[in-house]
Amino acid sequence: LKNRLKVLRAERDWSQADLADRLEVSRQSVNAIETGKYDPSLPLAFRIARLFDLSIEQIFEDEV
Amino acid sequence: VDPVTGASARRRYYVRLAAFVAVYVAIVVPVIWTFNRGLFPAPPVGYLVAALPALPVFGVIWAVLRYVVEEEDEFLRFLHLRGVVGATGLTLAVCTAWGFLGRFADVRQPSLMHVFTIFCALLLPALAWTHWRSR
């Protein structure tokens, strides 16, 4: 999955650690999701979407 | 994080692992000591004493599985499982290769009782490597 997490985070001037705190996950998780090394579960994707007040599709893009 | 103790799942996991490895050493040392001095009990008690070192191995497996249940961070859970599966696979591969080398190439072999030690020796670098790659 491609995602806009890094851009959304930068727009708010948040560090990876800031975003990790808000999502209650580790900084490694944020880094792995941002770099596309790890696709989050549906519950975590919903949490991310809620945090940015966007839909999942506005953040994550299916590469197919 | 545990609301009562404040300890993270990972910290509890490492404490449990260290505790079970310590119990393993505490059992193995006297077992070997009594055997080497000819003080080892005769069967059936001897069978029980000889099998005792396997008990903390169950403890280690329990700690590994418990961490999977307790870790709330799904990515850390994924990393952990990848490390454990990697170490298990490497242990199987090393032991299988060593077994064939012993049977067909006369290579000296360790006893089966060392499999747990081999697993632990591979688990630590496997976990360290998976975490280092995702730092």
Coordinates of C-alpha atoms in Angstrom, one line a residue:
Chain A
L1 CA 0.0 0.0 0.0
K2 CA 1.2 3.5 -0.9
N3 CA 0.3 6.1 1.7
R4 CA 0.4 9.9 2.4
L5 CA 1.3 9.5 6.1
K6 CA 4.6 11.3 5.8
V7 CA 3.0 14.3 4.0
L8 CA 0.1 14.5 6.4
R9 CA 2.5 14.3 9.3
A10 CA 4.7 17.0 7.8
E11 CA 1.7 19.3 7.3
R12 CA 1.1 19.2 11.0
D13 CA 4.8 19.5 11.8
W14 CA 4.7 16.3 13.8
S15 CA 7.8 14.0 14.2
Q16 CA 7.4 10.3 13.8
A17 CA 7.5 10.1 17.6
D18 CA 4.7 12.6 17.9
L19 CA 2.5 10.6 15.5
A20 CA 3.4 7.4 17.3
D21 CA 2.3 8.9 20.6
R22 CA -1.0 10.0 19.2
L23 CA -1.6 6.6 17.7
E24 CA -0.3 4.8 20.8
V25 CA 2.1 2.7 18.7
S26 CA 5.9 2.5 18.6
R27 CA 7.9 4.9 16.5
Q28 CA 9.2 1.9 14.5
S29 CA 5.6 1.2 13.5
V30 CA 5.1 4.7 12.1
N31 CA 8.4 4.5 10.3
A32 CA 7.6 1.0 8.8
I33 CA 4.1 2.2 7.6
E34 CA 5.5 5.4 6.2
T35 CA 8.2 3.7 4.2
G36 CA 5.7 1.0 3.0
K37 CA 7.6 -1.8 4.7
Y38 CA 4.5 -2.7 6.7
D39 CA 0.8 -2.5 5.9
P40 CA -1.3 -1.6 9.0
S41 CA -4.2 -3.8 10.1
L42 CA -7.7 -2.4 9.4
P43 CA -8.2 -1.2 13.0
L44 CA -4.9 0.7 13.0
A45 CA -5.8 2.1 9.5
F46 CA -9.1 3.4 11.0
R47 CA -7.2 4.9 13.9
I48 CA -4.9 6.7 11.5
A49 CA -7.8 7.9 9.4
R50 CA -9.7 9.2 12.5
L51 CA -6.6 11.0 13.7
F52 CA -6.3 13.0 10.5
D53 CA -10.1 13.3 10.0
L54 CA -9.9 11.6 6.6
S55 CA -11.1 8.4 5.1
I56 CA -8.8 5.4 4.8
E57 CA -8.9 5.8 1.0
Q58 CA -7.6 9.3 1.3
I59 CA -4.5 8.1 3.2
F60 CA -3.8 4.7 1.7
E61 CA -3.8 3.9 -1.9
D62 CA -4.0 0.3 -3.3
E63 CA -1.2 -0.2 -5.8
V64 CA -3.1 -2.7 -7.9
Chain B
V1 CA 1.8 -1.0 29.2
D2 CA 0.5 -2.7 32.3
P3 CA -1.7 -0.2 34.2
V4 CA -0.7 -1.6 37.6
T5 CA 3.1 -2.2 37.2
G6 CA 3.8 0.2 34.4
A7 CA 5.9 -2.4 32.7
S8 CA 5.7 -2.8 28.9
A9 CA 4.9 -6.2 27.3
R10 CA 8.5 -6.3 25.9
R11 CA 10.0 -5.7 29.3
R12 CA 7.9 -8.4 30.9
Y13 CA 8.9 -10.7 28.0
Y14 CA 12.7 -10.1 28.5
V15 CA 12.3 -10.6 32.3
R16 CA 10.4 -13.9 31.8
L17 CA 13.0 -15.1 29.2
A18 CA 15.9 -14.3 31.5
A19 CA 14.1 -16.0 34.4
F20 CA 13.4 -19.2 32.5
V21 CA 17.0 -19.3 31.1
A22 CA 18.3 -18.8 34.7
V23 CA 16.1 -21.7 35.9
Y24 CA 17.4 -23.8 33.0
V25 CA 21.0 -23.2 34.1
A26 CA 20.1 -23.8 37.7
I27 CA 18.7 -27.2 36.8
V28 CA 21.3 -28.2 34.2
V29 CA 24.4 -27.5 36.3
P30 CA 23.4 -29.8 39.2
V31 CA 22.2 -32.5 36.8
I32 CA 25.5 -32.6 35.0
W33 CA 27.4 -32.3 38.3
T34 CA 25.7 -35.3 39.9
F35 CA 26.1 -37.3 36.7
N36 CA 29.8 -36.6 36.4
R37 CA 30.4 -37.7 40.0
G38 CA 28.4 -40.9 39.7
L39 CA 25.7 -39.6 42.0
F40 CA 22.9 -39.6 39.4
P41 CA 19.8 -41.4 40.7
A42 CA 18.8 -44.7 39.1
P43 CA 15.6 -45.0 37.0
P44 CA 12.7 -44.3 37.3
V45 CA 13.8 -41.2 39.4
G46 CA 16.8 -40.8 37.0
Y47 CA 14.4 -40.5 34.1
L48 CA 12.6 -37.7 35.8
V49 CA 15.8 -35.9 36.8
A50 CA 17.2 -36.2 33.3
A51 CA 14.0 -34.7 31.8
L52 CA 13.9 -31.8 34.3
P53 CA 15.8 -29.4 32.0
A54 CA 13.0 -29.6 29.5
L55 CA 10.6 -27.8 32.0
P56 CA 12.1 -24.3 31.6
V57 CA 12.1 -24.9 27.8
F58 CA 8.3 -25.0 28.1
G59 CA 8.5 -21.8 30.1
V60 CA 10.4 -20.1 27.3
I61 CA 7.9 -21.2 24.7
W62 CA 5.1 -19.9 27.1
A63 CA 6.9 -16.6 27.4
V64 CA 7.2 -16.3 23.6
L65 CA 3.5 -17.0 23.1
R66 CA 2.5 -14.8 26.0
Y67 CA 4.3 -11.8 24.5
V68 CA 2.4 -12.3 21.3
V69 CA -0.8 -12.0 23.3
E70 CA 0.3 -9.1 25.5
E71 CA 2.1 -6.9 22.9
E72 CA -0.4 -4.3 21.8
D73 CA 1.8 -2.8 19.1
E74 CA 1.0 -4.9 16.0
F75 CA 4.2 -4.1 14.2
L76 CA 6.4 -5.1 17.2
R77 CA 4.3 -8.3 17.4
F78 CA 5.1 -8.9 13.7
L79 CA 8.8 -8.3 14.2
H80 CA 8.9 -10.6 17.2
L81 CA 7.1 -13.4 15.3
R82 CA 9.4 -13.0 12.4
G83 CA 12.5 -13.3 14.7
V84 CA 11.1 -16.3 16.5
V85 CA 10.1 -18.1 13.2
G86 CA 13.5 -17.2 11.7
A87 CA 15.4 -18.6 14.8
T88 CA 13.2 -21.8 14.8
G89 CA 13.8 -22.3 11.1
L90 CA 17.5 -21.8 11.5
T91 CA 17.6 -24.2 14.4
L92 CA 15.8 -26.9 12.3
A93 CA 18.1 -26.2 9.4
V94 CA 21.3 -26.3 11.5
C95 CA 20.3 -29.4 13.3
T96 CA 19.2 -31.2 10.2
A97 CA 22.4 -30.3 8.3
W98 CA 24.5 -31.4 11.3
G99 CA 22.6 -34.6 11.5
F100 CA 23.3 -35.5 7.9
L101 CA 26.9 -34.4 8.2
G102 CA 27.3 -36.7 11.2
R103 CA 25.6 -39.6 9.3
F104 CA 27.4 -39.3 6.0
A105 CA 30.5 -37.2 6.6
D106 CA 31.6 -38.3 10.0
V107 CA 31.3 -34.8 11.4
R108 CA 31.3 -34.8 15.2
Q109 CA 27.8 -34.0 16.5
P110 CA 26.4 -32.3 19.6
S111 CA 23.9 -34.1 21.8
L112 CA 20.2 -33.4 21.2
M113 CA 20.1 -31.9 24.6
H114 CA 22.0 -28.9 23.1
V115 CA 19.1 -28.0 20.7
F116 CA 17.6 -25.5 23.2
T117 CA 21.0 -23.8 23.6
I118 CA 21.3 -23.6 19.8
F119 CA 17.8 -22.1 19.6
C120 CA 18.6 -19.5 22.2
A121 CA 21.9 -18.6 20.6
L122 CA 20.0 -18.0 17.3
L123 CA 17.0 -16.3 18.8
L124 CA 18.8 -13.4 20.4
P125 CA 20.6 -12.3 17.1
A126 CA 17.4 -13.0 15.1
L127 CA 15.4 -10.6 17.4
A128 CA 18.2 -8.1 17.4
W129 CA 18.5 -8.2 13.6
T130 CA 14.7 -7.8 13.0
H131 CA 14.6 -4.8 15.4
W132 CA 17.8 -3.3 13.9
R133 CA 16.4 -3.5 10.4
S134 CA 13.3 -1.6 11.4
R135 CA 14.9 1.0 13.7

